CSV table of C-alpha atoms and ligand atoms in Angstrom, one decimal:
chain,number,residue,atom,x,y,z
A,44,MET,CA,72.1,128.1,134.6
A,45,ASP,CA,71.7,124.6,133.2
A,46,LYS,CA,74.7,124.2,130.8
A,47,ARG,CA,72.6,121.9,128.5
A,48,PHE,CA,70.3,124.7,127.5
A,49,ALA,CA,72.9,127.5,127.1
A,50,SER,CA,72.4,129.3,123.7
A,51,VAL,CA,74.5,128.1,120.8
A,52,HIS,CA,75.3,130.0,117.7
A,53,TYR,CA,75.4,128.3,114.3
A,54,ALA,CA,78.8,129.5,113.4
A,55,HIS,CA,80.3,128.7,116.8
A,56,TYR,CA,78.7,125.3,117.0
A,57,LEU,CA,80.1,124.3,113.5
A,58,GLN,CA,83.5,126.0,114.2
A,59,LEU,CA,83.1,127.8,110.9
A,60,ASP,CA,86.0,130.1,111.7
A,61,LYS,CA,88.3,127.1,111.6
A,62,ILE,CA,86.7,125.3,108.6
A,63,LEU,CA,86.3,128.3,106.4
A,64,ASN,CA,89.8,129.5,107.1
A,65,ALA,CA,91.5,126.2,106.3
A,66,GLN,CA,91.9,126.5,102.6
A,67,HIS,CA,95.4,127.8,101.8
A,68,LEU,CA,96.2,127.8,98.1
A,69,ARG,CA,99.8,126.7,97.4
A,70,SER,CA,99.6,128.5,94.1
A,71,GLY,CA,98.6,131.7,96.0
A,72,GLU,CA,101.5,131.4,98.3
A,73,VAL,CA,104.0,131.3,95.4
A,74,GLY,CA,102.2,134.3,93.8
A,75,GLU,CA,100.5,132.4,90.9
A,76,PRO,CA,97.0,131.9,92.2
A,77,ALA,CA,95.2,129.1,90.3
A,78,HIS,CA,91.4,129.4,90.2
A,79,ASP,CA,90.7,125.6,90.6
A,80,GLU,CA,92.9,124.9,93.5
A,81,LEU,CA,90.2,126.0,95.9
A,82,LEU,CA,87.9,123.3,94.5
A,83,PHE,CA,90.7,120.7,94.7
A,84,ILE,CA,91.3,121.5,98.4
A,85,ILE,CA,87.6,121.6,99.4
A,86,VAL,CA,86.9,118.3,97.6
A,87,HIS,CA,89.7,116.6,99.5
A,88,GLN,CA,88.7,118.2,102.8
A,89,VAL,CA,85.1,117.0,102.4
A,90,TYR,CA,86.4,113.5,101.7
A,91,GLU,CA,88.4,113.6,104.9
A,92,LEU,CA,85.3,114.6,106.8
A,93,TRP,CA,83.3,111.7,105.3
A,94,PHE,CA,86.2,109.4,106.2
A,95,LYS,CA,85.9,110.6,109.8
A,96,GLN,CA,82.1,109.8,109.8
A,97,ILE,CA,82.8,106.3,108.3
A,98,ILE,CA,85.4,105.5,110.9
A,99,HIS,CA,83.0,106.7,113.6
A,100,ASP,CA,80.2,104.4,112.4
A,101,LEU,CA,82.6,101.5,111.7
A,102,GLU,CA,84.0,101.6,115.3
A,103,SER,CA,80.5,101.5,116.7
A,104,ILE,CA,79.5,98.6,114.5
A,105,MET,CA,82.5,96.7,115.5
A,106,GLU,CA,81.9,97.4,119.2
A,107,ILE,CA,78.4,95.9,118.8
A,108,LEU,CA,79.6,92.8,116.9
A,109,ARG,CA,82.3,92.1,119.4
A,110,ARG,CA,79.7,91.6,122.2
A,111,PRO,CA,79.2,88.0,123.2
A,112,ILE,CA,75.5,88.3,122.4
A,113,VAL,CA,74.3,90.6,119.6
A,114,SER,CA,70.6,91.5,120.4
A,115,GLU,CA,68.1,92.0,117.6
A,116,GLU,CA,67.9,95.8,118.3
A,117,ALA,CA,71.7,96.1,118.2
A,118,LEU,CA,71.8,94.2,114.9
A,119,GLY,CA,69.3,96.7,113.5
A,120,ARG,CA,71.7,99.5,114.5
A,121,VAL,CA,74.6,97.7,112.8
A,122,VAL,CA,72.6,97.3,109.6
A,123,SER,CA,71.4,100.9,109.5
A,124,ARG,CA,75.0,102.2,110.1
A,125,LEU,CA,76.4,100.0,107.4
A,126,ARG,CA,73.7,101.3,105.1
A,127,ARG,CA,74.8,104.9,106.0
A,128,ILE,CA,78.4,104.0,105.0
A,129,GLU,CA,77.0,102.7,101.7
A,130,VAL,CA,75.3,106.1,101.1
A,131,ILE,CA,78.5,108.0,102.1
A,132,LEU,CA,80.4,106.0,99.5
A,133,ASP,CA,77.8,106.9,96.9
A,134,LEU,CA,78.5,110.5,97.7
A,135,MET,CA,82.2,109.9,97.5
A,136,ILE,CA,81.9,108.4,94.0
A,137,SER,CA,79.7,111.3,92.8
A,138,GLN,CA,82.2,113.8,94.1
A,139,ILE,CA,84.7,112.6,91.5
A,140,THR,CA,82.4,114.0,88.8
A,141,LEU,CA,82.6,117.4,90.6
A,142,LEU,CA,86.4,117.3,90.7
A,143,GLU,CA,86.4,116.4,87.0
A,144,THR,CA,84.9,119.8,86.2
A,145,MET,CA,88.5,120.9,86.6
A,146,THR,CA,90.4,120.1,83.4
A,147,ALA,CA,93.9,118.6,83.1
A,148,LEU,CA,95.2,122.0,82.0
A,149,ASP,CA,93.6,123.7,85.1
A,150,PHE,CA,95.2,121.1,87.3
A,151,LEU,CA,98.7,121.6,85.7
A,152,GLU,CA,98.5,125.2,86.9
A,153,PHE,CA,99.2,124.1,90.5
A,154,ARG,CA,100.1,120.4,90.4
A,155,ASN,CA,103.8,120.9,90.7
A,156,TYR,CA,103.4,122.9,93.9
A,157,LEU,CA,101.9,119.8,95.6
A,158,LEU,CA,104.9,117.5,95.6
A,159,PRO,CA,105.2,115.0,97.3
A,160,ALA,CA,101.7,115.3,98.8
A,161,SER,CA,99.2,112.6,97.7
A,162,GLY,CA,96.0,110.9,98.7
A,163,PHE,CA,98.4,108.0,99.4
A,164,GLN,CA,99.2,109.8,102.6
A,165,SER,CA,95.6,109.8,103.8
A,166,PHE,CA,95.8,108.3,107.3
A,167,GLN,CA,92.0,108.0,107.6
A,168,PHE,CA,91.7,106.2,104.3
A,169,ARG,CA,94.2,103.6,105.4
A,170,LYS,CA,92.4,103.3,108.7
A,171,ILE,CA,89.2,102.5,106.9
A,172,GLU,CA,90.9,99.9,104.8
A,173,VAL,CA,92.4,98.3,107.9
A,174,LEU,CA,89.2,98.6,110.0
A,175,LEU,CA,87.2,96.9,107.2
A,176,GLY,CA,89.8,94.1,107.1
A,177,LEU,CA,91.8,94.5,103.9
A,178,ASP,CA,94.0,91.4,103.8
A,179,PRO,CA,97.6,92.8,104.2
A,180,SER,CA,98.9,90.0,101.8
A,181,GLN,CA,96.8,91.5,99.0
A,182,ARG,CA,98.2,95.0,99.2
A,183,ILE,CA,99.9,96.3,96.1
A,184,THR,CA,103.1,98.1,97.1
A,185,TYR,CA,105.2,100.5,95.1
A,186,GLN,CA,109.0,101.2,95.4
A,187,GLY,CA,109.0,98.1,97.7
A,188,LYS,CA,107.7,100.2,100.6
A,189,ASP,CA,105.1,99.4,103.2
A,190,TYR,CA,102.2,101.9,102.9
A,191,LYS,CA,102.7,102.7,106.6
A,192,GLU,CA,106.0,104.4,105.8
A,193,SER,CA,104.1,107.5,104.6
A,194,PHE,CA,103.0,108.3,108.1
A,195,THR,CA,104.5,109.7,111.4
A,196,GLU,CA,105.8,107.2,114.0
A,197,GLU,CA,102.7,107.7,116.1
A,198,GLN,CA,100.4,107.0,113.1
A,199,GLN,CA,102.4,104.0,112.1
A,200,GLN,CA,101.9,102.6,115.7
A,201,GLU,CA,98.2,103.2,115.5
A,202,LEU,CA,98.0,101.4,112.1
A,203,ARG,CA,100.0,98.5,113.5
A,204,ARG,CA,97.8,98.3,116.5
A,205,LEU,CA,94.7,98.2,114.3
A,206,GLU,CA,96.2,95.6,111.9
A,207,GLN,CA,96.7,93.3,114.9
A,208,SER,CA,93.2,93.9,116.3
A,209,PRO,CA,90.1,92.2,115.0
A,210,SER,CA,88.7,94.0,111.9
A,211,LEU,CA,85.1,94.2,110.8
A,212,TRP,CA,85.9,91.2,108.7
A,213,ASP,CA,87.0,89.3,111.8
A,214,CYS,CA,84.1,90.5,113.9
A,215,VAL,CA,81.6,89.3,111.2
A,216,GLU,CA,83.4,86.0,110.9
A,217,ARG,CA,83.2,85.3,114.6
A,218,TRP,CA,79.6,86.5,114.8
A,219,LEU,CA,78.7,84.1,111.9
A,220,GLU,CA,80.6,81.2,113.6
A,221,ARG,CA,78.2,81.6,116.6
A,222,THR,CA,75.1,81.3,114.4
A,223,PRO,CA,72.8,78.7,115.9
A,224,PHE,CA,70.2,76.7,113.8
A,225,LEU,CA,72.6,74.9,111.4
A,226,GLU,CA,72.0,71.8,113.5
A,227,PHE,CA,68.6,71.9,115.1
A,228,ALA,CA,66.9,68.8,116.5
A,229,ASP,CA,67.0,66.3,113.5
A,230,PHE,CA,67.9,69.0,110.9
A,231,ARG,CA,71.4,68.9,109.5
A,232,PHE,CA,71.8,71.9,107.2
A,233,LEU,CA,74.9,70.8,105.4
A,234,GLN,CA,73.6,67.4,104.6
A,235,ALA,CA,70.2,68.7,103.5
A,236,TYR,CA,71.8,71.4,101.4
A,237,LYS,CA,74.3,69.0,99.7
A,238,GLU,CA,71.5,66.6,98.7
A,239,ALA,CA,69.5,69.5,97.3
A,240,ALA,CA,72.5,70.9,95.4
A,241,LYS,CA,73.2,67.4,94.0
A,242,ARG,CA,69.5,67.1,92.8
A,243,MET,CA,69.7,70.5,91.2
A,244,ILE,CA,72.9,69.6,89.3
A,245,GLU,CA,71.4,66.3,88.2
A,246,GLU,CA,68.3,68.1,86.9
A,247,GLU,CA,70.5,70.6,84.9
A,248,ARG,CA,72.6,67.7,83.5
A,249,GLU,CA,69.4,65.9,82.4
A,250,ALA,CA,68.1,69.2,80.8
A,251,ILE,CA,71.3,69.6,78.8
A,252,LEU,CA,71.3,66.0,77.7
A,253,GLN,CA,67.6,66.2,76.6
A,254,ALA,CA,67.9,69.6,74.9
A,255,SER,CA,67.2,69.3,71.2
A,256,ALA,CA,68.1,72.9,70.4
A,257,ILE,CA,71.9,72.5,71.1
A,258,ASP,CA,74.4,70.4,69.2
A,259,GLU,CA,76.7,67.7,70.6
A,260,GLU,CA,79.7,70.0,70.9
A,261,GLN,CA,77.8,72.6,72.8
A,262,LYS,CA,76.4,69.9,75.1
A,263,GLN,CA,79.9,68.7,75.9
A,264,ILE,CA,81.0,72.2,76.8
A,265,ARG,CA,78.0,72.8,79.0
A,266,LEU,CA,78.4,69.4,80.7
A,267,GLN,CA,82.1,70.2,81.4
A,268,MET,CA,81.1,73.5,83.0
A,269,LEU,CA,78.5,71.8,85.1
A,270,GLU,CA,81.1,69.4,86.3
A,271,GLN,CA,83.4,72.3,87.3
A,272,MET,CA,80.5,73.8,89.2
A,273,GLU,CA,79.9,70.4,91.0
A,274,GLN,CA,83.6,70.3,91.9
A,275,TYR,CA,83.5,73.8,93.2
A,276,PHE,CA,80.5,73.0,95.4
A,277,SER,CA,82.2,69.9,96.9
A,278,LEU,CA,85.4,71.8,97.4
A,279,VAL,CA,83.9,74.7,99.4
A,280,LEU,CA,81.6,72.5,101.3
A,281,SER,CA,83.9,69.8,102.5
A,282,GLU,CA,86.1,70.7,105.5
A,283,GLU,CA,89.2,69.3,103.7
A,284,GLY,CA,88.5,71.0,100.4
A,285,HIS,CA,87.8,74.3,102.2
A,286,ARG,CA,91.1,74.0,104.1
A,287,ARG,CA,92.9,73.6,100.7
A,288,MET,CA,91.1,76.6,99.2
A,289,VAL,CA,92.2,78.7,102.2
A,290,GLU,CA,95.8,77.5,101.9
A,291,GLN,CA,95.8,78.4,98.2
A,292,GLY,CA,94.5,81.9,99.1
A,293,ARG,CA,91.3,81.2,97.2
A,294,TRP,CA,89.0,81.5,100.2
A,295,ARG,CA,89.4,83.4,103.4
A,296,LEU,CA,86.2,82.9,105.5
A,297,SER,CA,86.4,80.0,108.0
A,298,TYR,CA,84.5,76.8,107.2
A,299,LYS,CA,82.0,77.4,110.0
A,300,ALA,CA,81.3,81.0,109.1
A,301,THR,CA,81.0,80.0,105.4
A,302,LEU,CA,78.2,77.5,106.2
A,303,ALA,CA,76.5,80.0,108.4
A,304,ALA,CA,76.6,82.7,105.7
A,305,LEU,CA,75.3,80.2,103.2
A,306,PHE,CA,72.4,79.3,105.5
A,307,ILE,CA,71.5,82.9,106.0
A,308,HIS,CA,71.6,83.6,102.3
A,309,LEU,CA,69.4,80.6,101.4
A,310,TYR,CA,66.8,81.1,104.2
A,311,ARG,CA,66.8,84.9,104.2
A,312,ASP,CA,63.0,85.0,103.9
A,313,GLU,CA,62.7,83.6,107.4
A,314,PRO,CA,62.0,86.6,109.7
A,315,MET,CA,64.9,86.0,112.1
A,316,LEU,CA,67.4,85.8,109.2
A,317,GLN,CA,66.4,89.0,107.4
A,318,MET,CA,68.6,91.3,109.5
A,319,PRO,CA,71.6,89.0,109.3
A,320,TYR,CA,71.1,88.7,105.5
A,321,ARG,CA,70.9,92.5,105.2
A,322,LEU,CA,74.2,92.8,107.2
A,323,LEU,CA,75.9,90.4,104.8
A,324,ALA,CA,74.5,92.1,101.7
A,325,SER,CA,75.7,95.4,103.0
A,326,LEU,CA,79.3,94.2,103.3
A,327,VAL,CA,79.1,93.3,99.6
A,328,GLU,CA,77.5,96.7,98.8
A,329,ILE,CA,80.3,98.5,100.7
A,330,ASP,CA,83.0,96.6,98.9
A,331,GLU,CA,81.4,97.2,95.6
A,332,ARG,CA,81.2,100.9,96.2
A,333,LEU,CA,84.7,101.1,97.4
A,334,THR,CA,85.9,99.3,94.3
A,335,LEU,CA,83.8,101.6,92.2
A,336,TRP,CA,85.4,104.6,93.9
A,337,ARG,CA,88.9,103.2,93.2
A,338,TYR,CA,87.9,102.7,89.6
A,339,ARG,CA,86.5,106.2,89.2
A,340,HIS,CA,89.5,107.7,90.9
A,341,ALA,CA,91.8,105.8,88.6
A,342,GLN,CA,89.9,106.9,85.5
A,343,MET,CA,90.0,110.5,86.8
A,344,VAL,CA,93.7,110.2,87.4
A,345,ARG,CA,94.3,109.0,83.9
A,346,ARG,CA,92.3,111.9,82.5
A,347,MET,CA,94.2,114.4,84.6
A,348,ILE,CA,97.8,113.2,84.4
A,349,GLY,CA,97.7,110.5,81.7
A,350,LYS,CA,100.8,108.3,82.0
A,351,LYS,CA,102.7,110.6,84.4
A,352,ILE,CA,103.8,109.3,87.7
A,353,GLY,CA,101.8,110.4,90.8
A,354,THR,CA,102.9,113.2,93.1
A,355,GLY,CA,103.3,110.5,95.7
A,356,GLY,CA,105.8,108.7,93.5
A,357,SER,CA,103.7,105.7,92.3
A,358,SER,CA,103.2,104.7,88.6
A,359,GLY,CA,99.9,106.6,88.9
A,360,TYR,CA,97.1,105.1,86.9
A,361,ASP,CA,98.9,101.7,86.5
A,362,TYR,CA,99.3,101.4,90.3
A,363,LEU,CA,95.7,102.5,91.0
A,364,ILE,CA,94.0,100.2,88.5
A,365,GLN,CA,95.7,97.2,90.1
A,366,THR,CA,94.3,98.1,93.5
A,367,VAL,CA,90.7,98.0,92.0
A,368,GLU,CA,90.9,94.2,91.7
A,369,ARG,CA,93.2,93.3,94.5
A,370,HIS,CA,92.0,95.6,97.3
A,371,THR,CA,88.5,94.0,97.5
A,372,ILE,CA,87.7,92.9,101.0
A,373,PHE,CA,84.4,90.9,101.3
A,374,LEU,CA,85.0,88.8,98.1
A,375,ASP,CA,84.0,85.5,99.8
A,376,PHE,CA,80.6,87.0,100.6
A,377,ALA,CA,80.0,88.0,97.0
A,378,ASN,CA,81.2,84.6,95.8
A,379,LEU,CA,78.7,82.8,98.0
A,380,THR,CA,76.1,83.4,95.2
A,381,THR,CA,77.9,80.7,93.2
A,382,LEU,CA,76.5,78.3,95.8
A,383,MET,CA,72.9,79.5,95.6
A,384,ILE,CA,70.2,77.1,94.6
A,385,PRO,CA,66.6,78.2,93.6
A,386,ARG,CA,64.1,78.7,96.4
A,387,SER,CA,62.0,75.8,94.9
A,388,ALA,CA,64.9,73.4,95.4
A,389,LEU,CA,65.6,74.5,99.0
A,390,PRO,CA,65.3,71.7,101.6
A,391,PRO,CA,62.2,72.5,103.7
A,392,LEU,CA,63.0,73.4,107.4
A,393,PRO,CA,61.4,71.3,110.0
A,394,PRO,CA,58.4,73.0,111.7
A,395,ALA,CA,60.2,73.5,115.1
A,396,LEU,CA,63.1,75.3,113.3
A,397,LYS,CA,60.7,77.4,111.2
A,398,LYS,CA,59.0,78.4,114.4
A,399,ALA,CA,62.3,79.3,116.1
A,400,LEU,CA,63.1,81.5,113.1
A,401,ASN,CA,59.8,83.3,113.3
A,402,TYR,CA,58.7,86.3,115.3
A,403,HIS,CA,56.4,85.5,118.1
A,404,PHE,CA,53.2,87.5,118.4
A,405,TYR,CA,51.2,87.6,121.6
A,406,ALA,CA,47.6,88.5,121.7
A,407,ILE,CA,45.7,89.4,124.8
A,408,LYS,CA,42.5,87.4,124.7
A,409,ASP,CA,39.8,87.4,127.3
A,410,GLY,CA,42.3,88.9,129.9
A,411,GLY,CA,44.9,86.1,129.2
A,412,VAL,CA,47.9,86.1,127.0
A,413,SER,CA,48.2,83.6,124.2
A,414,ALA,CA,51.1,82.9,121.8
T,1732,LIG,C1,93.1,115.7,90.4
T,1732,LIG,C2,92.8,114.9,91.3
T,1732,LIG,C3,93.6,113.7,91.7
T,1732,LIG,C4,94.7,113.1,91.2
T,1732,LIG,C5,95.4,113.5,89.9
T,1732,LIG,C6,95.1,112.0,92.0
T,1732,LIG,C7,96.2,111.2,91.8
T,1732,LIG,C8,96.5,110.2,92.6
T,1732,LIG,C9,97.6,109.3,92.3
T,1732,LIG,C10,98.5,109.3,91.2
T,1732,LIG,C11,97.7,108.4,93.3
T,1732,LIG,C12,98.7,107.2,93.5
T,1732,LIG,C13,99.7,107.6,94.6
T,1732,LIG,C14,100.7,108.6,94.0
T,1732,LIG,O1,101.6,108.3,93.3
T,1732,LIG,O2,100.5,109.8,94.4
T,1732,LIG,C15,96.6,108.7,94.2
T,1732,LIG,C16,96.3,108.0,95.4
T,1732,LIG,C17,95.2,108.2,96.2
T,1732,LIG,N1,94.4,109.3,96.1
T,1732,LIG,FE1,94.2,110.6,94.6
T,1732,LIG,N2,94.2,112.0,93.1
T,1732,LIG,C18,93.3,112.9,92.9
T,1732,LIG,C19,92.2,113.2,93.7
T,1732,LIG,C20,91.9,112.5,94.9
T,1732,LIG,C21,90.9,112.8,95.8
T,1732,LIG,C22,89.8,113.9,95.7
T,1732,LIG,C23,91.0,112.0,96.8
T,1732,LIG,C24,90.1,112.0,98.0
T,1732,LIG,C25,90.5,111.8,99.2
T,1732,LIG,C26,92.1,111.1,96.6
T,1732,LIG,C27,92.5,110.1,97.4
T,1732,LIG,C28,93.5,109.2,97.1
T,1732,LIG,C29,93.8,108.1,97.9
T,1732,LIG,C30,93.1,107.6,99.2
T,1732,LIG,C31,94.9,107.4,97.3
T,1732,LIG,C32,95.5,106.1,97.8
T,1732,LIG,C33,94.9,105.0,97.0
T,1732,LIG,C34,95.6,103.7,97.3
T,1732,LIG,O3,96.8,103.6,97.5
T,1732,LIG,O4,94.8,102.6,97.2
T,1732,LIG,N3,92.6,111.5,95.4
T,1732,LIG,N4,95.9,109.8,93.8
């Protein structure tokens, strides 16, 4: 019989005997069963399953982006899988509300039986951070220990290997660096953009100077802010300024990739740039959701254990809240919006470039094919 069509039973296919028998209450083992421990275990297990799905999607996304040429179809798959990760993260955030139906007192019934277990020891969570490209120099440590020390030797090796391999962040950076169109025939994106940005700033300066509704002091404050913005533009957009920003840890994305990402953001309405734009937007969405999850988790922890130290030995809430700011990954992509200029001020693209960025339709006319 053809193996592909052998009958499958729901319970067997889903290995329910394993999954449904994998909740062992510690409180039950010590003879003091706590009602809410089942919820606590199930919520954690479900998280781990979603982590598994995220890793599965991330690995396939990275495999595609590592290819020397990323076709339009493959890019579509990358974008839809990134979108799936966004939705999983939404679920992860809302699961915190579910866990919060357990009160601090309910949690105290079994918390002491969990030592020293902690989400800090989630191997898959660390894998996601590393695969996405969390900058190791940004990691907050506690007790002066490397986060990898929580794991077995084999897992540590795997994390080290991943840390030394290109992350999603690296794959996107390299993919961006290969973006064509920044210099196309006579068109020089950087030059055209700088001139447009300069004109925009001049117009704003003029508007402030002419405004009759604001007093002299306010005008000076606004002019100073405008000057800072001008400096920021020239810093990020000159190769030398960019290099200094990178050295000071204020920017991470390479100069070439930064310009390509800016080009994609500004000309996102061009058909060929819509998918690349959605990809970049998705990275910011994922980062934002992960940050939201960290924040919600930290709030829940404060609600559950107040100022107590964590079962994993950290300062608890104080440690977690620091990770909210510091463990962001795609910050440069979010910060690109500082460099946006209104559509009306965008330098127009030359017709040949506009055509190259468009889809090409072919119509069959009188038996012949015309473009
Ligand atoms: C009552 C519920 C929870 C409490 C009180 C709690 C508490 C904590 C604390 C205090 C830490 C810091 C490390 C430590 O000292 O242990 C931590 C880390 C962590 N927890 Fe939770 N947690 C809870 C639920 C969850 C859930 C449902 C997950 C889902 C997997 C989770 C995942 C994590 C992760 C991934 C970390 C490491 C975060 C990082 O280092 O950036 N926690 N948790």
